[in-house]
Amino acid sequence: MDTGTKNKITVDLSTGELLGSPVQNTVRTLRDLQGIFRDETARLAMDLDQTVYSVQVLMPVPEGSRGGLFWGNTFIQPGTVGDEYFMTKGHFHADRSRSEYYLGLAGKGALILMDENRRTRFEILERGSLHYIPPHTAHRVANIGASVLSFLACWPSDAGHDYQAIAAEGFSARLRNVNGAPTLVEEA
Ligand code: PAN
Ligand code: ZN
């Protein structure tokens, strides 16, 4: 008899951890984040094996399938590289028409958004805050708090990730700790 518990998937709503299903887990250490932070000397002086963030992804259909949805839980450790907060690499969706939802669960962060005209802004991401990432918008998240930041995400299975555009040109502004306040500073 199917009790309804088989393959049950749960999200621990206090930590954001995804439980009970085969999920893909990706860990990004400081070593993996070459070229992401402004202060490369500061990054290289740190323990490169230190985890900056990890992502659990649930993929019920193959990557690239039309009509499916993926679910991801991201955990960003607190910390800084120079005056920049620990953050995700950031990406456009490979299919620029694809959008996404983020929901904050724990900690305090900033969702940094850049449109295709390279206009950058940010929204405070915290427990209960819901964010719609529109099409044609690059996105990355920085942990601006003192504890682990976790957020949930849902996006189309055919969105894909374009990291190359960000690796090549970055965002037009960086979120930096200026006198203790997270401040978007335009790149020179
Ligand atoms: C998220 C991100 C996740 C990690 O699931 O992939 O937060 O960030 P990077 O992919 O930029 O390393 C998402 O936006 N998916 O589309
Ligand atoms: Zn995305």
Tab-separated table of C-alpha atoms and ligand atoms in Angstrom:
chain	number	residue	atom	x	y	z
A	1	MET	CA	0.000	0.000	0.000
A	2	ASP	CA	1.272	3.447	-0.849
A	3	THR	CA	1.327	5.270	2.449
A	4	GLY	CA	2.226	8.529	0.809
A	5	THR	CA	5.559	8.666	2.586
A	6	LYS	CA	7.593	7.105	-0.218
A	7	ASN	CA	9.943	9.651	-1.784
A	8	LYS	CA	8.604	12.274	0.537
A	9	ILE	CA	10.589	15.469	0.227
A	10	THR	CA	10.741	17.967	3.037
A	11	VAL	CA	12.406	21.306	3.603
A	12	ASP	CA	13.602	21.974	7.130
A	13	LEU	CA	12.061	25.411	7.432
A	14	SER	CA	14.437	26.523	10.150
A	15	THR	CA	17.659	25.729	8.275
A	16	GLY	CA	16.502	25.408	4.670
A	17	GLU	CA	17.916	21.902	4.348
A	18	LEU	CA	16.259	19.724	1.711
A	19	LEU	CA	15.652	16.201	3.030
A	20	GLY	CA	14.471	12.836	1.833
A	21	SER	CA	15.202	12.827	-1.856
A	22	PRO	CA	18.237	12.386	-4.057
A	23	VAL	CA	19.478	15.907	-4.496
A	24	GLN	CA	22.521	17.193	-6.286
A	25	ASN	CA	24.861	18.937	-3.876
A	26	THR	CA	27.391	21.486	-5.114
A	27	VAL	CA	29.973	23.072	-2.837
A	28	ARG	CA	31.868	26.225	-3.801
A	29	THR	CA	35.050	26.912	-1.870
A	30	LEU	CA	37.219	30.022	-1.985
A	31	ARG	CA	39.437	28.080	-4.407
A	32	ASP	CA	36.525	27.743	-6.843
A	33	LEU	CA	35.820	31.459	-6.783
A	34	GLN	CA	38.861	32.801	-8.570
A	35	GLY	CA	38.082	36.126	-10.225
A	36	ILE	CA	34.765	36.586	-8.431
A	37	PHE	CA	35.916	38.961	-5.705
A	38	ARG	CA	37.620	42.297	-6.339
A	39	ASP	CA	40.508	41.661	-3.932
A	40	GLU	CA	42.291	38.637	-5.348
A	41	THR	CA	45.251	39.115	-2.958
A	42	ALA	CA	42.909	38.912	0.031
A	43	ARG	CA	41.276	35.748	-1.345
A	44	LEU	CA	44.619	34.037	-1.905
A	45	ALA	CA	45.696	34.845	1.674
A	46	MET	CA	42.687	32.922	3.048
A	47	ASP	CA	42.118	29.184	3.536
A	48	LEU	CA	41.151	28.252	-0.026
A	49	ASP	CA	39.422	25.063	1.157
A	50	GLN	CA	36.921	27.128	3.118
A	51	THR	CA	33.362	26.694	1.886
A	52	VAL	CA	31.713	29.912	0.707
A	53	TYR	CA	28.396	28.380	-0.325
A	54	SER	CA	26.639	25.156	-1.170
A	55	VAL	CA	23.544	24.393	-3.198
A	56	GLN	CA	21.142	21.436	-3.016
A	57	VAL	CA	19.212	21.011	-6.247
A	58	LEU	CA	16.207	18.823	-6.943
A	59	MET	CA	15.907	17.932	-10.633
A	60	PRO	CA	12.803	15.856	-11.290
A	61	VAL	CA	13.339	16.089	-15.064
A	62	PRO	CA	16.552	16.220	-17.132
A	63	GLU	CA	18.294	19.571	-17.410
A	64	GLY	CA	17.059	21.387	-20.494
A	65	SER	CA	13.593	19.773	-20.512
A	66	ARG	CA	10.801	22.098	-21.473
A	67	GLY	CA	7.986	22.573	-18.940
A	68	GLY	CA	9.750	21.234	-15.846
A	69	LEU	CA	10.817	23.068	-12.714
A	70	PHE	CA	13.926	22.793	-10.574
A	71	TRP	CA	14.177	23.502	-6.891
A	72	GLY	CA	17.328	24.661	-5.134
A	73	ASN	CA	18.341	25.482	-1.578
A	74	THR	CA	21.428	27.693	-1.209
A	75	PHE	CA	23.486	28.167	1.967
A	76	ILE	CA	26.022	30.992	2.065
A	77	GLN	CA	28.495	31.137	4.934
A	78	PRO	CA	29.146	34.451	6.669
A	79	GLY	CA	32.435	36.089	5.769
A	80	THR	CA	34.204	38.603	3.603
A	81	VAL	CA	36.998	38.743	1.059
A	82	GLY	CA	38.516	42.169	1.563
A	83	ASP	CA	35.470	44.426	1.909
A	84	GLU	CA	33.184	42.163	-0.155
A	85	TYR	CA	30.703	39.771	1.414
A	86	PHE	CA	30.771	36.046	0.643
A	87	MET	CA	28.521	35.633	-2.373
A	88	THR	CA	27.484	33.348	-5.201
A	89	LYS	CA	29.148	33.472	-8.611
A	90	GLY	CA	26.018	34.890	-10.193
A	91	HIS	CA	24.613	34.207	-13.630
A	92	PHE	CA	22.155	35.091	-16.344
A	93	HIS	CA	19.927	32.236	-17.376
A	94	ALA	CA	21.227	30.818	-20.652
A	95	ASP	CA	17.705	31.307	-21.989
A	96	ARG	CA	17.403	34.957	-21.016
A	97	SER	CA	13.592	34.785	-21.129
A	98	ARG	CA	13.536	32.505	-18.059
A	99	SER	CA	12.693	33.940	-14.640
A	100	GLU	CA	12.976	32.585	-11.084
A	101	TYR	CA	11.635	32.898	-7.526
A	102	TYR	CA	13.802	33.194	-4.406
A	103	LEU	CA	12.441	32.901	-0.853
A	104	GLY	CA	14.586	33.861	2.129
A	105	LEU	CA	14.679	31.374	5.035
A	106	ALA	CA	17.465	32.253	7.464
A	107	GLY	CA	20.110	34.906	7.889
A	108	LYS	CA	20.408	38.224	6.145
A	109	GLY	CA	21.448	38.734	2.557
A	110	ALA	CA	21.279	40.909	-0.489
A	111	LEU	CA	19.954	39.767	-3.847
A	112	ILE	CA	21.941	41.674	-6.442
A	113	LEU	CA	20.210	42.075	-9.784
A	114	MET	CA	21.586	43.442	-13.051
A	115	ASP	CA	19.568	43.961	-16.222
A	116	GLU	CA	20.967	43.638	-19.730
A	117	ASN	CA	21.697	47.380	-19.801
A	118	ARG	CA	24.024	46.659	-16.858
A	119	ARG	CA	21.898	48.562	-14.367
A	120	THR	CA	22.501	46.966	-10.948
A	121	ARG	CA	20.392	47.149	-7.794
A	122	PHE	CA	19.803	44.988	-4.740
A	123	GLU	CA	16.959	43.750	-2.547
A	124	ILE	CA	17.303	42.673	1.087
A	125	LEU	CA	16.817	38.907	1.339
A	126	GLU	CA	15.756	37.614	4.750
A	127	ARG	CA	13.421	35.080	6.328
A	128	GLY	CA	10.088	35.293	4.525
A	129	SER	CA	11.100	37.735	1.794
A	130	LEU	CA	9.965	36.632	-1.647
A	131	HIS	CA	11.809	37.777	-4.748
A	132	TYR	CA	10.803	37.509	-8.368
A	133	ILE	CA	13.849	37.590	-10.615
A	134	PRO	CA	12.564	38.865	-13.952
A	135	PRO	CA	13.735	37.577	-17.346
A	136	HIS	CA	16.953	39.086	-18.773
A	137	THR	CA	18.324	39.725	-15.287
A	138	ALA	CA	21.624	38.482	-13.859
A	139	HIS	CA	21.419	37.498	-10.191
A	140	ARG	CA	23.757	36.761	-7.308
A	141	VAL	CA	23.334	36.709	-3.543
A	142	ALA	CA	25.674	38.064	-0.861
A	143	ASN	CA	25.545	37.158	2.835
A	144	ILE	CA	25.576	40.502	4.644
A	145	GLY	CA	24.868	38.993	8.084
A	146	ALA	CA	26.838	37.148	10.748
A	147	SER	CA	25.159	33.732	10.362
A	148	VAL	CA	24.483	31.291	7.527
A	149	LEU	CA	22.145	32.726	4.916
A	150	SER	CA	19.760	30.262	3.353
A	151	PHE	CA	17.206	30.759	0.635
A	152	LEU	CA	15.000	28.607	-1.579
A	153	ALA	CA	14.748	28.959	-5.337
A	154	CYS	CA	12.509	27.664	-8.121
A	155	TRP	CA	13.287	28.030	-11.817
A	156	PRO	CA	12.400	26.430	-15.173
A	157	SER	CA	14.275	23.269	-16.136
A	158	ASP	CA	15.173	24.788	-19.513
A	159	ALA	CA	16.613	28.032	-18.100
A	160	GLY	CA	20.257	26.932	-18.065
A	161	HIS	CA	23.047	28.955	-16.472
A	162	ASP	CA	25.301	31.399	-18.276
A	163	TYR	CA	28.257	31.992	-15.952
A	164	GLN	CA	30.484	33.103	-18.815
A	165	ALA	CA	28.963	36.570	-19.237
A	166	ILE	CA	29.560	37.316	-15.551
A	167	ALA	CA	33.041	35.748	-15.554
A	168	ALA	CA	33.960	37.966	-18.495
A	169	GLU	CA	32.388	41.274	-17.483
A	170	GLY	CA	31.192	40.900	-13.903
A	171	PHE	CA	28.339	42.939	-12.509
A	172	SER	CA	28.527	46.715	-13.066
A	173	ALA	CA	28.617	47.279	-9.300
A	174	ARG	CA	29.910	45.411	-6.267
A	175	LEU	CA	28.274	45.169	-2.856
A	176	ARG	CA	30.960	46.304	-0.437
A	177	ASN	CA	31.114	46.866	3.285
A	178	VAL	CA	31.543	50.657	3.489
A	179	ASN	CA	31.847	51.803	7.115
A	180	GLY	CA	29.820	48.779	8.203
A	181	ALA	CA	26.987	49.239	5.689
A	182	PRO	CA	26.438	47.118	2.568
A	183	THR	CA	26.813	49.594	-0.268
A	184	LEU	CA	26.667	49.115	-4.029
A	185	VAL	CA	29.814	50.613	-5.470
A	186	GLU	CA	29.957	51.094	-9.236
A	187	GLU	CA	32.977	49.509	-10.892
A	188	ALA	CA	35.474	52.102	-12.154
B	1	PAN	C1	20.258	29.396	-7.776
B	1	PAN	C2	21.802	29.519	-7.862
B	1	PAN	C3	22.515	29.275	-6.530
B	1	PAN	C4	24.048	29.398	-6.647
B	1	PAN	O1	19.882	28.090	-7.496
B	1	PAN	O2	22.260	28.632	-8.845
B	1	PAN	O3	22.077	30.214	-5.581
B	1	PAN	O4	24.449	30.520	-7.374
B	1	PAN	P1	25.338	30.377	-8.689
B	1	PAN	O5	24.591	29.410	-9.591
B	1	PAN	O6	25.380	31.743	-9.275
B	1	PAN	O7	26.658	29.830	-8.292
B	1	PAN	C5	19.728	29.893	-9.123
B	1	PAN	O8	19.695	31.079	-9.343
B	1	PAN	N1	19.383	28.986	-10.041
B	1	PAN	O9	18.962	29.389	-11.263
B	2	ZN	ZN	19.149	31.491	-11.504
